[in-house]
Amino acid sequence: TQLLEQSPQFLSIQEGENLTVYCNSSSVFSSLQWYRQEPGEGPVLLVTVVTGGEVKKLKRLTFQFGDARKDSSLHITAAQPGDTGLYLCEVPKGFNAGGTSYGKLTFGQGTILTVHP
Amino acid sequence: EPEVTQTPSHQVTQMGQEVILRCVPISNHLYFYWYRQILGQKVEFLVSFYNNEISEKSEIFDDQFSVERPDGSNFTLKIRSTKLEDSAMYFCASSEAGSSSYEQYFGPGTRLTVT
């Protein structure tokens, strides 16, 4: 079974629409990060969430960590073509609550987002 | 802004050949990592490196793989005898420290094609 399940795997929308991407697991995480990866480039960190129920905003992007720290969502408002890319959720090695992280990242399979002008 | 660089951007090699992928991490970073991403699949951890030794490796990182920090700036991944299934994007990353509170900065990747 996958440690992290992301959904949907593919999302194709028109400019101006809103969307939500989900990252779920049966495990509890000490922290969770969202990355964005463009074709031919490495992942770039968008945000880290640590506290259950935490909400962080990054311009039109809103990230939420579930109360139980088992899941997270990424919501994009009024999507633009520049938002097109692969969105990855990731947890460090120490994914159990109170565990120690040694820096190894475990990624979900990602959501490929295409925003059409 | 400092960044991780990788060379070459694309390497084509024949099955059975040795390849060395090179990375220059950010200068004040102490932890170095290699990840790979097979086309259409997720990014997978290969190995982490600190203080001139491997701190952790995944099951993918078998005896065909090795890493080295030959000097104060480069970090290399060597694949001794490439297989077709080694074809992937290989990403190097570095961080100031090894805990999850320190962001890993990724390089642009090297696309390895084994024919």
PDB file of C-alpha atoms in Angstrom:
ATOM      1  CA  THR A   1       0.000   0.000   0.000  1.00  0.00           C
ATOM      2  CA  GLN A   2       1.092   3.526  -0.676  1.00  0.00           C
ATOM      3  CA  LEU A   3       2.134   5.625   2.283  1.00  0.00           C
ATOM      4  CA  LEU A   4       0.600   8.678   0.680  1.00  0.00           C
ATOM      5  CA  GLU A   5      -2.347   8.646  -1.691  1.00  0.00           C
ATOM      6  CA  GLN A   6      -2.932  11.722  -3.773  1.00  0.00           C
ATOM      7  CA  SER A   7      -6.111  12.476  -5.648  1.00  0.00           C
ATOM      8  CA  PRO A   8      -6.975  13.179  -8.292  1.00  0.00           C
ATOM      9  CA  GLN A   9      -4.023  11.946 -10.316  1.00  0.00           C
ATOM     10  CA  PHE A  10      -4.897  14.206 -13.244  1.00  0.00           C
ATOM     11  CA  LEU A  11      -6.811  17.458 -13.269  1.00  0.00           C
ATOM     12  CA  SER A  12      -7.531  19.536 -16.346  1.00  0.00           C
ATOM     13  CA  ILE A  13      -9.433  22.776 -15.808  1.00  0.00           C
ATOM     14  CA  GLN A  14     -10.086  26.175 -17.382  1.00  0.00           C
ATOM     15  CA  GLU A  15      -8.461  29.360 -16.227  1.00  0.00           C
ATOM     16  CA  GLY A  16     -10.419  30.956 -13.396  1.00  0.00           C
ATOM     17  CA  GLU A  17     -11.769  27.726 -11.935  1.00  0.00           C
ATOM     18  CA  ASN A  18     -11.112  26.565  -8.402  1.00  0.00           C
ATOM     19  CA  LEU A  19      -9.676  23.178  -7.520  1.00  0.00           C
ATOM     20  CA  THR A  20      -8.692  21.026  -4.586  1.00  0.00           C
ATOM     21  CA  VAL A  21      -6.026  18.334  -4.430  1.00  0.00           C
ATOM     22  CA  TYR A  22      -5.967  15.793  -1.626  1.00  0.00           C
ATOM     23  CA  CYS A  23      -3.219  13.861   0.121  1.00  0.00           C
ATOM     24  CA  ASN A  24      -4.326  11.022   2.389  1.00  0.00           C
ATOM     25  CA  SER A  25      -2.784   8.316   4.529  1.00  0.00           C
ATOM     26  CA  SER A  26      -3.650   5.998   7.382  1.00  0.00           C
ATOM     27  CA  SER A  27      -0.495   7.110   9.214  1.00  0.00           C
ATOM     28  CA  VAL A  28      -0.051  10.110  11.462  1.00  0.00           C
ATOM     29  CA  PHE A  29       2.628  12.565  10.391  1.00  0.00           C
ATOM     30  CA  SER A  30       4.738  14.971  12.382  1.00  0.00           C
ATOM     31  CA  SER A  31       4.762  17.281   9.373  1.00  0.00           C
ATOM     32  CA  LEU A  32       3.794  17.335   5.731  1.00  0.00           C
ATOM     33  CA  GLN A  33       5.079  19.351   2.834  1.00  0.00           C
ATOM     34  CA  TRP A  34       3.731  20.286  -0.564  1.00  0.00           C
ATOM     35  CA  TYR A  35       6.017  20.622  -3.563  1.00  0.00           C
ATOM     36  CA  ARG A  36       5.439  21.767  -7.119  1.00  0.00           C
ATOM     37  CA  GLN A  37       7.428  20.343  -9.978  1.00  0.00           C
ATOM     38  CA  GLU A  38       7.516  21.722 -13.503  1.00  0.00           C
ATOM     39  CA  PRO A  39       8.571  19.583 -16.468  1.00  0.00           C
ATOM     40  CA  GLY A  40      12.332  19.125 -16.606  1.00  0.00           C
ATOM     41  CA  GLU A  41      12.903  20.643 -13.187  1.00  0.00           C
ATOM     42  CA  GLY A  42      13.273  19.439  -9.633  1.00  0.00           C
ATOM     43  CA  PRO A  43      10.549  19.743  -6.971  1.00  0.00           C
ATOM     44  CA  VAL A  44      10.251  23.126  -5.286  1.00  0.00           C
ATOM     45  CA  LEU A  45       8.904  23.387  -1.756  1.00  0.00           C
ATOM     46  CA  LEU A  46       5.671  25.362  -1.434  1.00  0.00           C
ATOM     47  CA  VAL A  47       4.786  24.941   2.222  1.00  0.00           C
ATOM     48  CA  THR A  48       5.293  22.892   5.383  1.00  0.00           C
ATOM     49  CA  VAL A  49       2.381  22.181   7.720  1.00  0.00           C
ATOM     50  CA  VAL A  50       3.030  20.924  11.219  1.00  0.00           C
ATOM     51  CA  THR A  51       0.020  21.458  13.493  1.00  0.00           C
ATOM     52  CA  GLY A  52      -3.232  19.505  13.143  1.00  0.00           C
ATOM     53  CA  GLY A  53      -5.876  21.767  11.607  1.00  0.00           C
ATOM     54  CA  GLU A  54      -3.270  24.248  10.427  1.00  0.00           C
ATOM     55  CA  VAL A  55      -4.155  26.399   7.433  1.00  0.00           C
ATOM     56  CA  LYS A  56      -1.513  28.237   5.420  1.00  0.00           C
ATOM     57  CA  LYS A  57      -2.062  30.561   2.507  1.00  0.00           C
ATOM     58  CA  LEU A  58       0.345  31.296  -0.306  1.00  0.00           C
ATOM     59  CA  LYS A  59      -1.329  33.852  -2.582  1.00  0.00           C
ATOM     60  CA  ARG A  60      -4.136  31.908  -4.294  1.00  0.00           C
ATOM     61  CA  LEU A  61      -3.049  28.600  -2.734  1.00  0.00           C
ATOM     62  CA  THR A  62      -4.524  27.411   0.565  1.00  0.00           C
ATOM     63  CA  PHE A  63      -3.013  24.424   2.350  1.00  0.00           C
ATOM     64  CA  GLN A  64      -4.704  22.596   5.180  1.00  0.00           C
ATOM     65  CA  PHE A  65      -3.395  19.889   7.492  1.00  0.00           C
ATOM     66  CA  GLY A  66      -6.064  17.540   8.830  1.00  0.00           C
ATOM     67  CA  ASP A  67      -6.941  17.695  12.516  1.00  0.00           C
ATOM     68  CA  ALA A  68      -5.584  14.180  13.002  1.00  0.00           C
ATOM     69  CA  ARG A  69      -2.471  14.936  10.910  1.00  0.00           C
ATOM     70  CA  LYS A  70      -3.216  12.069   8.522  1.00  0.00           C
ATOM     71  CA  ASP A  71      -4.240  14.103   5.515  1.00  0.00           C
ATOM     72  CA  SER A  72      -3.832  17.415   3.809  1.00  0.00           C
ATOM     73  CA  SER A  73      -5.418  19.414   1.030  1.00  0.00           C
ATOM     74  CA  LEU A  74      -4.289  22.053  -1.405  1.00  0.00           C
ATOM     75  CA  HIS A  75      -6.920  24.446  -2.739  1.00  0.00           C
ATOM     76  CA  ILE A  76      -6.205  26.810  -5.618  1.00  0.00           C
ATOM     77  CA  THR A  77      -8.554  29.719  -6.215  1.00  0.00           C
ATOM     78  CA  ALA A  78      -8.985  31.174  -9.702  1.00  0.00           C
ATOM     79  CA  ALA A  79      -6.388  28.912 -11.287  1.00  0.00           C
ATOM     80  CA  GLN A  80      -4.087  30.375 -13.916  1.00  0.00           C
ATOM     81  CA  PRO A  81      -2.078  28.685 -16.695  1.00  0.00           C
ATOM     82  CA  GLY A  82       1.060  29.383 -14.660  1.00  0.00           C
ATOM     83  CA  ASP A  83      -0.258  26.995 -11.998  1.00  0.00           C
ATOM     84  CA  THR A  84       0.180  24.090 -14.403  1.00  0.00           C
ATOM     85  CA  GLY A  85       2.526  21.478 -12.985  1.00  0.00           C
ATOM     86  CA  LEU A  86       2.894  18.410 -10.833  1.00  0.00           C
ATOM     87  CA  TYR A  87       1.858  18.907  -7.228  1.00  0.00           C
ATOM     88  CA  LEU A  88       3.436  16.531  -4.739  1.00  0.00           C
ATOM     89  CA  CYS A  89       2.751  15.955  -1.080  1.00  0.00           C
ATOM     90  CA  GLU A  90       5.620  14.626   0.957  1.00  0.00           C
ATOM     91  CA  VAL A  91       6.434  13.528   4.461  1.00  0.00           C
ATOM     92  CA  PRO A  92       9.797  13.096   6.148  1.00  0.00           C
ATOM     93  CA  LYS A  93      11.043   9.701   7.244  1.00  0.00           C
ATOM     94  CA  GLY A  94       9.863  10.143  10.821  1.00  0.00           C
ATOM     95  CA  PHE A  95       6.214  10.130   9.847  1.00  0.00           C
ATOM     96  CA  ASN A  96       4.886   8.780  13.075  1.00  0.00           C
ATOM     97  CA  ALA A  97       3.781  11.392  15.572  1.00  0.00           C
ATOM     98  CA  GLY A  98       6.717  12.227  17.761  1.00  0.00           C
ATOM     99  CA  GLY A  99       9.111  10.300  15.498  1.00  0.00           C
ATOM    100  CA  THR A 100      12.515  11.521  14.443  1.00  0.00           C
ATOM    101  CA  SER A 101      13.117  12.628  10.904  1.00  0.00           C
ATOM    102  CA  TYR A 102      16.414  12.038   9.207  1.00  0.00           C
ATOM    103  CA  GLY A 103      15.580  14.099   6.192  1.00  0.00           C
ATOM    104  CA  LYS A 104      14.533  11.338   3.809  1.00  0.00           C
ATOM    105  CA  LEU A 105      11.500  12.505   1.869  1.00  0.00           C
ATOM    106  CA  THR A 106       8.673  10.199   0.860  1.00  0.00           C
ATOM    107  CA  PHE A 107       6.535  11.583  -1.938  1.00  0.00           C
ATOM    108  CA  GLY A 108       3.001  10.871  -3.052  1.00  0.00           C
ATOM    109  CA  GLN A 109       2.545  10.005  -6.724  1.00  0.00           C
ATOM    110  CA  GLY A 110       1.477  13.542  -7.435  1.00  0.00           C
ATOM    111  CA  THR A 111      -1.384  15.356  -9.123  1.00  0.00           C
ATOM    112  CA  ILE A 112      -0.776  16.610 -12.641  1.00  0.00           C
ATOM    113  CA  LEU A 113      -2.629  19.887 -13.006  1.00  0.00           C
ATOM    114  CA  THR A 114      -3.238  21.495 -16.391  1.00  0.00           C
ATOM    115  CA  VAL A 115      -4.868  24.898 -16.500  1.00  0.00           C
ATOM    116  CA  HIS A 116      -6.083  25.898 -19.964  1.00  0.00           C
ATOM    117  CA  PRO A 117      -6.240  29.583 -20.911  1.00  0.00           C
TER     118      PRO A 117
ATOM    119  CA  GLU B   1      19.893  33.003  -4.748  1.00  0.00           C
ATOM    120  CA  PRO B   2      22.091  29.925  -4.256  1.00  0.00           C
ATOM    121  CA  GLU B   3      20.958  26.815  -6.086  1.00  0.00           C
ATOM    122  CA  VAL B   4      21.836  23.187  -6.587  1.00  0.00           C
ATOM    123  CA  THR B   5      23.294  22.472 -10.004  1.00  0.00           C
ATOM    124  CA  GLN B   6      23.541  19.176 -11.828  1.00  0.00           C
ATOM    125  CA  THR B   7      25.459  18.002 -14.866  1.00  0.00           C
ATOM    126  CA  PRO B   8      24.842  16.776 -17.439  1.00  0.00           C
ATOM    127  CA  SER B   9      21.224  17.697 -18.035  1.00  0.00           C
ATOM    128  CA  HIS B  10      20.765  14.644 -20.244  1.00  0.00           C
ATOM    129  CA  GLN B  11      22.917  11.571 -20.583  1.00  0.00           C
ATOM    130  CA  VAL B  12      22.413   8.690 -22.958  1.00  0.00           C
ATOM    131  CA  THR B  13      24.335   5.507 -22.294  1.00  0.00           C
ATOM    132  CA  GLN B  14      24.338   1.901 -23.367  1.00  0.00           C
ATOM    133  CA  MET B  15      23.277  -0.895 -21.068  1.00  0.00           C
ATOM    134  CA  GLY B  16      26.200  -2.166 -19.003  1.00  0.00           C
ATOM    135  CA  GLN B  17      28.115   1.091 -19.113  1.00  0.00           C
ATOM    136  CA  GLU B  18      29.112   3.094 -16.061  1.00  0.00           C
ATOM    137  CA  VAL B  19      27.725   6.594 -15.586  1.00  0.00           C
ATOM    138  CA  ILE B  20      28.577   9.331 -13.130  1.00  0.00           C
ATOM    139  CA  LEU B  21      26.007  12.000 -12.401  1.00  0.00           C
ATOM    140  CA  ARG B  22      27.374  15.153 -10.872  1.00  0.00           C
ATOM    141  CA  CYS B  23      25.874  17.627  -8.455  1.00  0.00           C
ATOM    142  CA  VAL B  24      27.111  20.801  -6.827  1.00  0.00           C
ATOM    143  CA  PRO B  25      25.072  21.327  -3.645  1.00  0.00           C
ATOM    144  CA  ILE B  26      24.523  24.710  -2.040  1.00  0.00           C
ATOM    145  CA  SER B  27      27.825  25.695  -0.456  1.00  0.00           C
ATOM    146  CA  ASN B  28      26.891  25.879   3.240  1.00  0.00           C
ATOM    147  CA  HIS B  29      24.712  22.758   3.181  1.00  0.00           C
ATOM    148  CA  LEU B  30      25.840  19.652   5.014  1.00  0.00           C
ATOM    149  CA  TYR B  31      23.306  16.982   3.952  1.00  0.00           C
ATOM    150  CA  PHE B  32      23.073  15.665   0.437  1.00  0.00           C
ATOM    151  CA  TYR B  33      20.544  13.422  -1.238  1.00  0.00           C
ATOM    152  CA  TRP B  34      19.826  11.631  -4.464  1.00  0.00           C
ATOM    153  CA  TYR B  35      16.306  10.902  -5.682  1.00  0.00           C
ATOM    154  CA  ARG B  36      15.063   9.434  -8.917  1.00  0.00           C
ATOM    155  CA  GLN B  37      11.846   9.727 -10.853  1.00  0.00           C
ATOM    156  CA  ILE B  38      10.984   7.179 -13.500  1.00  0.00           C
ATOM    157  CA  LEU B  39       8.814   8.702 -16.211  1.00  0.00           C
ATOM    158  CA  GLY B  40       5.227   8.865 -15.034  1.00  0.00           C
ATOM    159  CA  GLN B  41       6.042   7.696 -11.532  1.00  0.00           C
ATOM    160  CA  LYS B  42       6.679   9.387  -8.219  1.00  0.00           C
ATOM    161  CA  VAL B  43       9.917  10.806  -6.905  1.00  0.00           C
ATOM    162  CA  GLU B  44      11.770   8.092  -4.941  1.00  0.00           C
ATOM    163  CA  PHE B  45      14.475   8.483  -2.337  1.00  0.00           C
ATOM    164  CA  LEU B  46      17.768   6.778  -3.135  1.00  0.00           C
ATOM    165  CA  VAL B  47      20.342   7.848  -0.568  1.00  0.00           C
ATOM    166  CA  SER B  48      21.311  10.499   1.959  1.00  0.00           C
ATOM    167  CA  PHE B  49      24.893  11.484   2.724  1.00  0.00           C
ATOM    168  CA  TYR B  50      26.421  13.345   5.629  1.00  0.00           C
ATOM    169  CA  ASN B  51      29.912  13.769   6.986  1.00  0.00           C
ATOM    170  CA  ASN B  52      31.406  11.791   4.105  1.00  0.00           C
ATOM    171  CA  GLU B  53      29.300   8.737   4.616  1.00  0.00           C
ATOM    172  CA  ILE B  54      25.914   7.356   3.699  1.00  0.00           C
ATOM    173  CA  SER B  55      23.390   8.028   6.458  1.00  0.00           C
ATOM    174  CA  GLU B  56      20.516   6.165   4.853  1.00  0.00           C
ATOM    175  CA  LYS B  57      19.723   4.349   1.631  1.00  0.00           C
ATOM    176  CA  SER B  58      16.643   2.817   0.096  1.00  0.00           C
ATOM    177  CA  GLU B  59      16.192  -0.681  -1.291  1.00  0.00           C
ATOM    178  CA  ILE B  60      16.678   0.793  -4.764  1.00  0.00           C
ATOM    179  CA  PHE B  61      20.236   1.795  -3.871  1.00  0.00           C
ATOM    180  CA  ASP B  62      21.889  -1.570  -4.409  1.00  0.00           C
ATOM    181  CA  ASP B  63      25.525  -2.474  -5.028  1.00  0.00           C
ATOM    182  CA  GLN B  64      25.382  -0.969  -8.507  1.00  0.00           C
ATOM    183  CA  PHE B  65      25.093   2.486  -6.981  1.00  0.00           C
ATOM    184  CA  SER B  66      27.652   4.501  -5.081  1.00  0.00           C
ATOM    185  CA  VAL B  67      27.995   8.093  -3.970  1.00  0.00           C
ATOM    186  CA  GLU B  68      31.031  10.201  -3.326  1.00  0.00           C
ATOM    187  CA  ARG B  69      32.015  13.689  -2.331  1.00  0.00           C
ATOM    188  CA  PRO B  70      35.351  13.820  -4.142  1.00  0.00           C
ATOM    189  CA  ASP B  71      36.112  17.396  -3.141  1.00  0.00           C
ATOM    190  CA  GLY B  72      34.572  20.242  -1.211  1.00  0.00           C
ATOM    191  CA  SER B  73      31.956  21.092  -3.784  1.00  0.00           C
ATOM    192  CA  ASN B  74      30.885  18.088  -5.839  1.00  0.00           C
ATOM    193  CA  PHE B  75      28.581  15.207  -4.911  1.00  0.00           C
ATOM    194  CA  THR B  76      28.399  12.344  -7.375  1.00  0.00           C
ATOM    195  CA  LEU B  77      26.178   9.348  -8.031  1.00  0.00           C
ATOM    196  CA  LYS B  78      27.801   6.468  -9.883  1.00  0.00           C
ATOM    197  CA  ILE B  79      25.916   3.626 -11.491  1.00  0.00           C
ATOM    198  CA  ARG B  80      28.431   0.883 -12.229  1.00  0.00           C
ATOM    199  CA  SER B  81      26.636  -1.168 -14.853  1.00  0.00           C
ATOM    200  CA  THR B  82      23.505   0.533 -16.088  1.00  0.00           C
ATOM    201  CA  LYS B  83      20.309  -1.363 -16.810  1.00  0.00           C
ATOM    202  CA  LEU B  84      17.379  -0.323 -18.957  1.00  0.00           C
ATOM    203  CA  GLU B  85      15.296   0.209 -15.822  1.00  0.00           C
ATOM    204  CA  ASP B  86      17.782   2.798 -14.553  1.00  0.00           C
ATOM    205  CA  SER B  87      16.388   5.218 -17.136  1.00  0.00           C
ATOM    206  CA  ALA B  88      14.919   8.064 -15.106  1.00  0.00           C
ATOM    207  CA  MET B  89      15.357  11.637 -13.943  1.00  0.00           C
ATOM    208  CA  TYR B  90      17.899  11.777 -11.140  1.00  0.00           C
ATOM    209  CA  PHE B  91      17.592  14.668  -8.731  1.00  0.00           C
ATOM    210  CA  CYS B  92      20.223  15.819  -6.286  1.00  0.00           C
ATOM    211  CA  ALA B  93      19.138  17.769  -3.210  1.00  0.00           C
ATOM    212  CA  SER B  94      20.875  19.396  -0.296  1.00  0.00           C
ATOM    213  CA  SER B  95      19.861  20.845   3.051  1.00  0.00           C
ATOM    214  CA  GLU B  96      21.499  22.720   5.896  1.00  0.00           C
ATOM    215  CA  ALA B  97      20.658  19.958   8.340  1.00  0.00           C
ATOM    216  CA  GLY B  98      19.074  16.563   8.270  1.00  0.00           C
ATOM    217  CA  SER B  99      15.813  17.113  10.062  1.00  0.00           C
ATOM    218  CA  SER B 100      12.499  17.743   8.392  1.00  0.00           C
ATOM    219  CA  SER B 101      12.545  21.353   9.572  1.00  0.00           C
ATOM    220  CA  TYR B 102      15.212  22.151   7.005  1.00  0.00           C
ATOM    221  CA  GLU B 103      14.120  22.498   3.425  1.00  0.00           C
ATOM    222  CA  GLN B 104      15.738  20.293   0.834  1.00  0.00           C
ATOM    223  CA  TYR B 105      16.674  22.225  -2.270  1.00  0.00           C
ATOM    224  CA  PHE B 106      16.478  20.209  -5.437  1.00  0.00           C
ATOM    225  CA  GLY B 107      18.609  20.531  -8.533  1.00  0.00           C
ATOM    226  CA  PRO B 108      17.126  20.574 -12.037  1.00  0.00           C
ATOM    227  CA  GLY B 109      17.849  16.889 -12.533  1.00  0.00           C
ATOM    228  CA  THR B 110      19.764  14.736 -14.980  1.00  0.00           C
ATOM    229  CA  ARG B 111      17.748  12.719 -17.442  1.00  0.00           C
ATOM    230  CA  LEU B 112      19.445   9.352 -17.834  1.00  0.00           C
ATOM    231  CA  THR B 113      18.475   7.269 -20.834  1.00  0.00           C
ATOM    232  CA  VAL B 114      19.828   3.724 -21.001  1.00  0.00           C
ATOM    233  CA  THR B 115      19.551   2.085 -24.400  1.00  0.00           C
TER     234      THR B 115
END
